């Protein structure tokens, strides 16, 4: 993890988990056009963009492509519940995700990176939203699947959890035909994984803050 | 004519004072009135919903089948969705010679709600519903695209499902999913025989058309949360949807498997709440699946359908009523 990689924006973060690498930049809170304003809180907008060289096959994927738009929407809705938007009426916070290398779990990495970037930008949040994925291969639950493991019929559960209250801010189940007990196992595993990530990321933020002071 | 239309629209947009009678922009979505929102929340805190349902009661479902196999209109309370499935034989993509096509198109026309814009770019809600349907059916292999292959490399089925939202009365997700699934079950494609490299597509008169093979039937159920996640209600109506904090959609099938689970919106929820609601959702899914199967069976046995099958046409028995909400059967 590297915080503050882009000095020109309010907040940015380079995040690498295994072979998945991405950069998230945050702009805001800043002014927004009259038409898009909300009178009582800030507007959160999110853009999710995949580079053409990120996957094993070169693919031009536009930002308004359905899958990218869906991921952007999930990120936006997760952060709408996390950022204290009522402190900034009539303004906006923009989150831009750029995936540089994708090797599975990109949504969850984007969520972690966005949390860090929002912290770097100084946007007030309710809690440190962390995310992790878990899946089932041959009826054995696995944590944090990479792209090889995510071949077509593997169910994958992506969750985002508020570590201090153990509540889920985002759940997304993909490619699944999971029975209810399997779902519960997966979710518990992913929450445990997310909490471990939380400890690691908290240390990173502390190191970065200490680095600024010196 | 189309080009002149766009030119005129542009002129009108740029000079609003001269063309003030023309409303090119639809009204912005009006947030629900504070007093109405307070009333709905207070009623929920006391355990009742504004339309008199319990917290785990669905609205009445009514399914009408069109004359053509695969055309279905589903009514969920006041929400109405029309779905039509059609099939065509096409050449597959060269890099995927064994896979057929299964495409969904969800159309949010302004007919459904004055807050839907007639723009070409899909809105967020459009994308959400479209992706949910795709994930529940394509990604869980409810219809295997490899089963749609006729002759590898040269001929495959391209199944297309067009969904039109006719009326937005809340909870579009569930209604769209119901309509799509029912129309896929109702649709019959022409029978084919493959002899070596020769493919014969039999006409409807020669051989009975065959149904598509669905491995499982995914049903979507939405829950709306109020008061920071303390109160929940299944199948929110339009007013409830406008004042809820977040919605949770379970897509399950009759085997108690979760096909797709999506939480949209802010309020954090505990795993215990999720599992509890999953149990309720699975019970409802079984009820709804039985209801759909019964309706399909009734349609197949009805004399009206038999007349269509023998003669190819029939005077429409139950034209789709625009105004009246038909009395639904007991659920």
PDB file of C-alpha atoms in Angstrom, chain B residues 63-292:
ATOM      1  CA  UNK B  63     -49.724 -13.573 -14.489  1.00  0.00           C
ATOM      2  CA  UNK B  64     -51.285 -13.179 -17.916  1.00  0.00           C
ATOM      3  CA  UNK B  65     -50.008 -15.086 -20.916  1.00  0.00           C
ATOM      4  CA  UNK B  66     -50.057 -13.570 -24.372  1.00  0.00           C
ATOM      5  CA  UNK B  67     -51.058 -15.386 -27.522  1.00  0.00           C
ATOM      6  CA  UNK B  68     -47.491 -15.992 -28.642  1.00  0.00           C
ATOM      7  CA  UNK B  69     -45.580 -18.511 -26.556  1.00  0.00           C
ATOM      8  CA  UNK B  70     -43.090 -16.641 -24.402  1.00  0.00           C
ATOM      9  CA  UNK B  71     -45.089 -13.443 -23.955  1.00  0.00           C
ATOM     10  CA  UNK B  72     -46.002 -12.859 -20.350  1.00  0.00           C
ATOM     11  CA  UNK B  73     -47.335  -9.918 -18.393  1.00  0.00           C
ATOM     12  CA  UNK B  74     -46.763  -9.990 -14.653  1.00  0.00           C
ATOM     13  CA  UNK B  75     -48.488  -7.779 -12.146  1.00  0.00           C
ATOM     14  CA  UNK B  76     -47.030  -7.439  -8.663  1.00  0.00           C
ATOM     15  CA  UNK B  77     -49.471  -5.171  -6.901  1.00  0.00           C
ATOM     16  CA  UNK B  78     -49.549  -2.105  -9.154  1.00  0.00           C
ATOM     17  CA  UNK B  79     -46.198  -2.827 -10.817  1.00  0.00           C
ATOM     18  CA  UNK B  80     -46.646  -4.283 -14.304  1.00  0.00           C
ATOM     19  CA  UNK B  81     -43.933  -5.757 -16.466  1.00  0.00           C
ATOM     20  CA  UNK B  82     -44.223  -7.333 -19.907  1.00  0.00           C
ATOM     21  CA  UNK B  83     -41.652  -9.846 -21.068  1.00  0.00           C
ATOM     22  CA  UNK B  84     -41.331 -11.419 -24.508  1.00  0.00           C
ATOM     23  CA  UNK B  85     -38.894 -14.156 -25.490  1.00  0.00           C
ATOM     24  CA  UNK B  86     -37.956 -14.835 -29.099  1.00  0.00           C
ATOM     25  CA  UNK B  87     -35.402 -17.077 -30.725  1.00  0.00           C
ATOM     26  CA  UNK B  88     -33.381 -17.015 -33.879  1.00  0.00           C
ATOM     27  CA  UNK B  89     -30.750 -19.232 -35.474  1.00  0.00           C
ATOM     28  CA  UNK B  90     -27.458 -17.410 -36.010  1.00  0.00           C
ATOM     29  CA  UNK B  91     -23.761 -18.124 -36.480  1.00  0.00           C
ATOM     30  CA  UNK B  92     -21.761 -18.190 -33.239  1.00  0.00           C
ATOM     31  CA  UNK B  93     -18.697 -16.054 -32.441  1.00  0.00           C
ATOM     32  CA  UNK B  94     -15.639 -17.645 -34.077  1.00  0.00           C
ATOM     33  CA  UNK B  95     -13.713 -17.853 -30.796  1.00  0.00           C
ATOM     34  CA  UNK B  96     -16.663 -19.512 -29.037  1.00  0.00           C
ATOM     35  CA  UNK B  97     -18.122 -21.962 -31.548  1.00  0.00           C
ATOM     36  CA  UNK B  98     -20.122 -23.995 -29.009  1.00  0.00           C
ATOM     37  CA  UNK B  99     -21.961 -21.220 -27.271  1.00  0.00           C
ATOM     38  CA  UNK B 100     -25.355 -19.838 -28.115  1.00  0.00           C
ATOM     39  CA  UNK B 101     -26.559 -16.373 -27.173  1.00  0.00           C
ATOM     40  CA  UNK B 102     -28.875 -15.350 -24.401  1.00  0.00           C
ATOM     41  CA  UNK B 103     -29.523 -11.616 -24.274  1.00  0.00           C
ATOM     42  CA  UNK B 104     -31.743  -9.509 -22.080  1.00  0.00           C
ATOM     43  CA  UNK B 105     -33.019  -6.048 -22.842  1.00  0.00           C
ATOM     44  CA  UNK B 106     -34.774  -4.103 -20.134  1.00  0.00           C
ATOM     45  CA  UNK B 107     -36.629  -1.050 -21.300  1.00  0.00           C
ATOM     46  CA  UNK B 108     -37.510   1.700 -18.842  1.00  0.00           C
ATOM     47  CA  UNK B 109     -39.961   3.684 -20.884  1.00  0.00           C
ATOM     48  CA  UNK B 110     -41.467   6.936 -19.575  1.00  0.00           C
ATOM     49  CA  UNK B 111     -44.827   5.126 -19.786  1.00  0.00           C
ATOM     50  CA  UNK B 112     -43.941   3.434 -16.524  1.00  0.00           C
ATOM     51  CA  UNK B 113     -43.176   6.511 -14.481  1.00  0.00           C
ATOM     52  CA  UNK B 114     -42.904  10.234 -15.182  1.00  0.00           C
ATOM     53  CA  UNK B 115     -39.406  10.109 -13.664  1.00  0.00           C
ATOM     54  CA  UNK B 116     -37.949   7.779 -16.282  1.00  0.00           C
ATOM     55  CA  UNK B 117     -35.984   9.617 -18.936  1.00  0.00           C
ATOM     56  CA  UNK B 118     -36.174   8.527 -22.561  1.00  0.00           C
ATOM     57  CA  UNK B 119     -32.395   8.612 -22.961  1.00  0.00           C
ATOM     58  CA  UNK B 120     -30.238   6.110 -24.808  1.00  0.00           C
ATOM     59  CA  UNK B 121     -27.749   5.846 -21.959  1.00  0.00           C
ATOM     60  CA  UNK B 122     -28.936   3.275 -19.401  1.00  0.00           C
ATOM     61  CA  UNK B 123     -29.593   4.790 -15.994  1.00  0.00           C
ATOM     62  CA  UNK B 124     -28.157   3.283 -12.847  1.00  0.00           C
ATOM     63  CA  UNK B 125     -31.368   1.516 -11.954  1.00  0.00           C
ATOM     64  CA  UNK B 126     -31.555   0.062 -15.460  1.00  0.00           C
ATOM     65  CA  UNK B 127     -28.040  -1.310 -15.130  1.00  0.00           C
ATOM     66  CA  UNK B 128     -28.759  -2.705 -11.666  1.00  0.00           C
ATOM     67  CA  UNK B 129     -31.818  -4.658 -12.790  1.00  0.00           C
ATOM     68  CA  UNK B 130     -30.239  -5.775 -16.040  1.00  0.00           C
ATOM     69  CA  UNK B 131     -27.127  -7.075 -14.266  1.00  0.00           C
ATOM     70  CA  UNK B 132     -29.205  -8.843 -11.632  1.00  0.00           C
ATOM     71  CA  UNK B 133     -31.190 -10.707 -14.278  1.00  0.00           C
ATOM     72  CA  UNK B 134     -28.024 -11.587 -16.185  1.00  0.00           C
ATOM     73  CA  UNK B 135     -26.273 -12.842 -13.070  1.00  0.00           C
ATOM     74  CA  UNK B 136     -29.228 -14.862 -11.859  1.00  0.00           C
ATOM     75  CA  UNK B 137     -29.829 -16.587 -15.180  1.00  0.00           C
ATOM     76  CA  UNK B 138     -26.660 -16.581 -17.229  1.00  0.00           C
ATOM     77  CA  UNK B 139     -23.965 -16.746 -14.574  1.00  0.00           C
ATOM     78  CA  UNK B 140     -25.683 -19.431 -12.510  1.00  0.00           C
ATOM     79  CA  UNK B 141     -26.303 -21.449 -15.671  1.00  0.00           C
ATOM     80  CA  UNK B 142     -30.073 -21.540 -15.348  1.00  0.00           C
ATOM     81  CA  UNK B 143     -29.922 -21.713 -19.131  1.00  0.00           C
ATOM     82  CA  UNK B 144     -26.661 -23.177 -20.303  1.00  0.00           C
ATOM     83  CA  UNK B 145     -25.521 -21.332 -23.416  1.00  0.00           C
ATOM     84  CA  UNK B 146     -23.764 -24.486 -24.579  1.00  0.00           C
ATOM     85  CA  UNK B 147     -27.122 -26.236 -24.655  1.00  0.00           C
ATOM     86  CA  UNK B 148     -28.218 -23.669 -27.240  1.00  0.00           C
ATOM     87  CA  UNK B 149     -25.697 -24.971 -29.739  1.00  0.00           C
ATOM     88  CA  UNK B 150     -27.123 -26.704 -32.842  1.00  0.00           C
ATOM     89  CA  UNK B 151     -24.113 -27.280 -35.058  1.00  0.00           C
ATOM     90  CA  UNK B 152     -20.781 -26.312 -33.541  1.00  0.00           C
ATOM     91  CA  UNK B 153     -19.141 -23.482 -35.401  1.00  0.00           C
ATOM     92  CA  UNK B 154     -21.993 -22.684 -37.753  1.00  0.00           C
ATOM     93  CA  UNK B 155     -25.427 -22.589 -36.117  1.00  0.00           C
ATOM     94  CA  UNK B 156     -26.560 -21.692 -32.620  1.00  0.00           C
ATOM     95  CA  UNK B 157     -29.728 -20.391 -31.029  1.00  0.00           C
ATOM     96  CA  UNK B 158     -29.833 -16.751 -30.098  1.00  0.00           C
ATOM     97  CA  UNK B 159     -32.507 -16.316 -27.437  1.00  0.00           C
ATOM     98  CA  UNK B 160     -33.557 -12.750 -26.794  1.00  0.00           C
ATOM     99  CA  UNK B 161     -35.678 -11.628 -23.888  1.00  0.00           C
ATOM    100  CA  UNK B 162     -37.225  -8.163 -24.140  1.00  0.00           C
ATOM    101  CA  UNK B 163     -38.612  -6.734 -20.950  1.00  0.00           C
ATOM    102  CA  UNK B 164     -40.802  -3.651 -20.948  1.00  0.00           C
ATOM    103  CA  UNK B 165     -41.714  -1.941 -17.745  1.00  0.00           C
ATOM    104  CA  UNK B 166     -45.310  -0.865 -18.094  1.00  0.00           C
ATOM    105  CA  UNK B 167     -46.000   0.581 -14.687  1.00  0.00           C
ATOM    106  CA  UNK B 168     -43.689   1.403 -11.786  1.00  0.00           C
ATOM    107  CA  UNK B 169     -45.475   0.743  -8.546  1.00  0.00           C
ATOM    108  CA  UNK B 170     -42.403  -0.158  -6.519  1.00  0.00           C
ATOM    109  CA  UNK B 171     -40.109  -3.184  -6.456  1.00  0.00           C
ATOM    110  CA  UNK B 172     -39.262  -3.417 -10.129  1.00  0.00           C
ATOM    111  CA  UNK B 173     -36.490  -5.947  -9.467  1.00  0.00           C
ATOM    112  CA  UNK B 174     -38.766  -8.726  -8.281  1.00  0.00           C
ATOM    113  CA  UNK B 175     -41.373  -8.116 -10.941  1.00  0.00           C
ATOM    114  CA  UNK B 176     -38.830  -8.090 -13.782  1.00  0.00           C
ATOM    115  CA  UNK B 177     -37.204 -11.290 -12.536  1.00  0.00           C
ATOM    116  CA  UNK B 178     -40.602 -12.982 -12.261  1.00  0.00           C
ATOM    117  CA  UNK B 179     -41.577 -11.885 -15.760  1.00  0.00           C
ATOM    118  CA  UNK B 180     -38.286 -13.022 -17.302  1.00  0.00           C
ATOM    119  CA  UNK B 181     -38.360 -16.407 -15.638  1.00  0.00           C
ATOM    120  CA  UNK B 182     -42.020 -17.053 -16.474  1.00  0.00           C
ATOM    121  CA  UNK B 183     -41.564 -16.065 -20.096  1.00  0.00           C
ATOM    122  CA  UNK B 184     -38.476 -18.288 -20.429  1.00  0.00           C
ATOM    123  CA  UNK B 185     -40.496 -21.185 -19.026  1.00  0.00           C
ATOM    124  CA  UNK B 186     -43.430 -20.388 -21.300  1.00  0.00           C
ATOM    125  CA  UNK B 187     -41.444 -19.984 -24.514  1.00  0.00           C
ATOM    126  CA  UNK B 188     -41.340 -22.800 -27.079  1.00  0.00           C
ATOM    127  CA  UNK B 189     -38.681 -22.878 -29.757  1.00  0.00           C
ATOM    128  CA  UNK B 190     -39.089 -24.716 -33.073  1.00  0.00           C
ATOM    129  CA  UNK B 191     -37.891 -28.312 -33.055  1.00  0.00           C
ATOM    130  CA  UNK B 192     -34.776 -29.121 -35.076  1.00  0.00           C
ATOM    131  CA  UNK B 193     -33.133 -32.277 -36.422  1.00  0.00           C
ATOM    132  CA  UNK B 194     -29.445 -32.452 -37.237  1.00  0.00           C
ATOM    133  CA  UNK B 195     -28.304 -35.116 -39.721  1.00  0.00           C
ATOM    134  CA  UNK B 196     -24.555 -34.851 -40.241  1.00  0.00           C
ATOM    135  CA  UNK B 197     -24.059 -31.282 -41.407  1.00  0.00           C
ATOM    136  CA  UNK B 198     -27.658 -30.674 -42.404  1.00  0.00           C
ATOM    137  CA  UNK B 199     -29.955 -28.867 -40.008  1.00  0.00           C
ATOM    138  CA  UNK B 200     -33.720 -28.975 -40.506  1.00  0.00           C
ATOM    139  CA  UNK B 201     -35.836 -26.494 -38.584  1.00  0.00           C
ATOM    140  CA  UNK B 202     -39.357 -27.878 -38.380  1.00  0.00           C
ATOM    141  CA  UNK B 203     -42.229 -25.473 -38.666  1.00  0.00           C
ATOM    142  CA  UNK B 204     -44.788 -25.200 -35.908  1.00  0.00           C
ATOM    143  CA  UNK B 205     -47.322 -27.159 -37.995  1.00  0.00           C
ATOM    144  CA  UNK B 206     -45.011 -30.153 -38.529  1.00  0.00           C
ATOM    145  CA  UNK B 207     -43.734 -30.693 -35.024  1.00  0.00           C
ATOM    146  CA  UNK B 208     -44.598 -29.441 -31.549  1.00  0.00           C
ATOM    147  CA  UNK B 209     -42.161 -26.719 -30.535  1.00  0.00           C
ATOM    148  CA  UNK B 210     -39.973 -27.610 -27.567  1.00  0.00           C
ATOM    149  CA  UNK B 211     -39.438 -25.663 -24.358  1.00  0.00           C
ATOM    150  CA  UNK B 212     -36.079 -24.259 -23.295  1.00  0.00           C
ATOM    151  CA  UNK B 213     -34.352 -26.320 -20.630  1.00  0.00           C
ATOM    152  CA  UNK B 214     -34.063 -24.352 -17.418  1.00  0.00           C
ATOM    153  CA  UNK B 215     -31.959 -26.070 -14.799  1.00  0.00           C
ATOM    154  CA  UNK B 216     -33.401 -24.073 -11.948  1.00  0.00           C
ATOM    155  CA  UNK B 217     -35.849 -21.230 -11.477  1.00  0.00           C
ATOM    156  CA  UNK B 218     -34.365 -18.131  -9.783  1.00  0.00           C
ATOM    157  CA  UNK B 219     -36.846 -15.881  -7.991  1.00  0.00           C
ATOM    158  CA  UNK B 220     -35.880 -12.453  -6.662  1.00  0.00           C
ATOM    159  CA  UNK B 221     -37.161 -11.091  -3.354  1.00  0.00           C
ATOM    160  CA  UNK B 222     -36.440  -7.583  -2.140  1.00  0.00           C
ATOM    161  CA  UNK B 223     -36.391  -6.361   1.417  1.00  0.00           C
ATOM    162  CA  UNK B 224     -36.438  -2.676   2.316  1.00  0.00           C
ATOM    163  CA  UNK B 225     -34.866  -1.433   5.551  1.00  0.00           C
ATOM    164  CA  UNK B 226     -35.981   1.509   7.633  1.00  0.00           C
ATOM    165  CA  UNK B 227     -34.886   3.224  10.820  1.00  0.00           C
ATOM    166  CA  UNK B 228     -31.179   2.353  10.530  1.00  0.00           C
ATOM    167  CA  UNK B 229     -31.783  -1.307   9.812  1.00  0.00           C
ATOM    168  CA  UNK B 230     -34.127  -2.022  12.727  1.00  0.00           C
ATOM    169  CA  UNK B 231     -37.265  -2.386  10.647  1.00  0.00           C
ATOM    170  CA  UNK B 232     -37.659  -4.331   7.451  1.00  0.00           C
ATOM    171  CA  UNK B 233     -40.422  -4.992   4.961  1.00  0.00           C
ATOM    172  CA  UNK B 234     -40.589  -7.424   2.066  1.00  0.00           C
ATOM    173  CA  UNK B 235     -41.681  -6.269  -1.403  1.00  0.00           C
ATOM    174  CA  UNK B 236     -41.742  -2.497  -0.863  1.00  0.00           C
ATOM    175  CA  UNK B 237     -44.377  -0.461  -2.658  1.00  0.00           C
ATOM    176  CA  UNK B 238     -43.368   2.776  -4.380  1.00  0.00           C
ATOM    177  CA  UNK B 239     -43.839   5.023  -1.350  1.00  0.00           C
ATOM    178  CA  UNK B 240     -41.974   2.623   0.928  1.00  0.00           C
ATOM    179  CA  UNK B 241     -39.132   2.385  -1.576  1.00  0.00           C
ATOM    180  CA  UNK B 242     -38.786   6.158  -1.660  1.00  0.00           C
ATOM    181  CA  UNK B 243     -38.313   6.423   2.089  1.00  0.00           C
ATOM    182  CA  UNK B 244     -36.250   3.327   2.802  1.00  0.00           C
ATOM    183  CA  UNK B 245     -32.593   3.482   3.803  1.00  0.00           C
ATOM    184  CA  UNK B 246     -31.453   0.525   1.748  1.00  0.00           C
ATOM    185  CA  UNK B 247     -32.687  -2.534  -0.102  1.00  0.00           C
ATOM    186  CA  UNK B 248     -31.486  -6.109  -0.055  1.00  0.00           C
ATOM    187  CA  UNK B 249     -32.268  -8.486  -2.910  1.00  0.00           C
ATOM    188  CA  UNK B 250     -32.171 -12.256  -2.469  1.00  0.00           C
ATOM    189  CA  UNK B 251     -32.338 -14.327  -5.635  1.00  0.00           C
ATOM    190  CA  UNK B 252     -33.052 -17.913  -4.667  1.00  0.00           C
ATOM    191  CA  UNK B 253     -34.421 -21.046  -6.182  1.00  0.00           C
ATOM    192  CA  UNK B 254     -36.609 -23.845  -4.904  1.00  0.00           C
ATOM    193  CA  UNK B 255     -33.617 -25.915  -3.777  1.00  0.00           C
ATOM    194  CA  UNK B 256     -32.862 -23.259  -1.133  1.00  0.00           C
ATOM    195  CA  UNK B 257     -29.813 -22.127  -3.049  1.00  0.00           C
ATOM    196  CA  UNK B 258     -28.831 -18.504  -3.239  1.00  0.00           C
ATOM    197  CA  UNK B 259     -28.184 -17.499  -6.833  1.00  0.00           C
ATOM    198  CA  UNK B 260     -27.431 -13.900  -6.210  1.00  0.00           C
ATOM    199  CA  UNK B 261     -27.421 -11.631  -3.188  1.00  0.00           C
ATOM    200  CA  UNK B 262     -27.031  -7.920  -3.427  1.00  0.00           C
ATOM    201  CA  UNK B 263     -27.194  -5.198  -0.866  1.00  0.00           C
ATOM    202  CA  UNK B 264     -27.652  -1.757  -2.267  1.00  0.00           C
ATOM    203  CA  UNK B 265     -27.384   1.213  -0.013  1.00  0.00           C
ATOM    204  CA  UNK B 266     -25.953   2.449   3.178  1.00  0.00           C
ATOM    205  CA  UNK B 267     -27.289   0.882   6.365  1.00  0.00           C
ATOM    206  CA  UNK B 268     -24.938  -1.717   7.766  1.00  0.00           C
ATOM    207  CA  UNK B 269     -26.508  -5.089   8.588  1.00  0.00           C
ATOM    208  CA  UNK B 270     -25.435  -8.006  10.728  1.00  0.00           C
ATOM    209  CA  UNK B 271     -24.889 -11.510   9.378  1.00  0.00           C
ATOM    210  CA  UNK B 272     -27.634 -12.797  11.722  1.00  0.00           C
ATOM    211  CA  UNK B 273     -30.213 -10.486  10.111  1.00  0.00           C
ATOM    212  CA  UNK B 274     -29.105 -11.629   6.684  1.00  0.00           C
ATOM    213  CA  UNK B 275     -29.478 -15.297   7.506  1.00  0.00           C
ATOM    214  CA  UNK B 276     -32.846 -14.779   9.196  1.00  0.00           C
ATOM    215  CA  UNK B 277     -34.200 -12.952   6.157  1.00  0.00           C
ATOM    216  CA  UNK B 278     -32.707 -15.602   3.890  1.00  0.00           C
ATOM    217  CA  UNK B 279     -34.903 -18.194   5.618  1.00  0.00           C
ATOM    218  CA  UNK B 280     -37.998 -16.054   5.036  1.00  0.00           C
ATOM    219  CA  UNK B 281     -36.964 -15.465   1.433  1.00  0.00           C
ATOM    220  CA  UNK B 282     -36.515 -19.181   0.773  1.00  0.00           C
ATOM    221  CA  UNK B 283     -40.002 -19.960   2.131  1.00  0.00           C
ATOM    222  CA  UNK B 284     -41.511 -17.277  -0.121  1.00  0.00           C
ATOM    223  CA  UNK B 285     -39.519 -18.521  -3.105  1.00  0.00           C
ATOM    224  CA  UNK B 286     -41.085 -21.958  -2.786  1.00  0.00           C
ATOM    225  CA  UNK B 287     -44.581 -20.413  -2.664  1.00  0.00           C
ATOM    226  CA  UNK B 288     -43.937 -18.257  -5.713  1.00  0.00           C
ATOM    227  CA  UNK B 289     -42.370 -21.073  -7.745  1.00  0.00           C
ATOM    228  CA  UNK B 290     -45.392 -23.297  -7.053  1.00  0.00           C
ATOM    229  CA  UNK B 291     -47.646 -20.440  -8.097  1.00  0.00           C
ATOM    230  CA  UNK B 292     -45.789 -19.954 -11.401  1.00  0.00           C
TER     231      UNK B 292
END
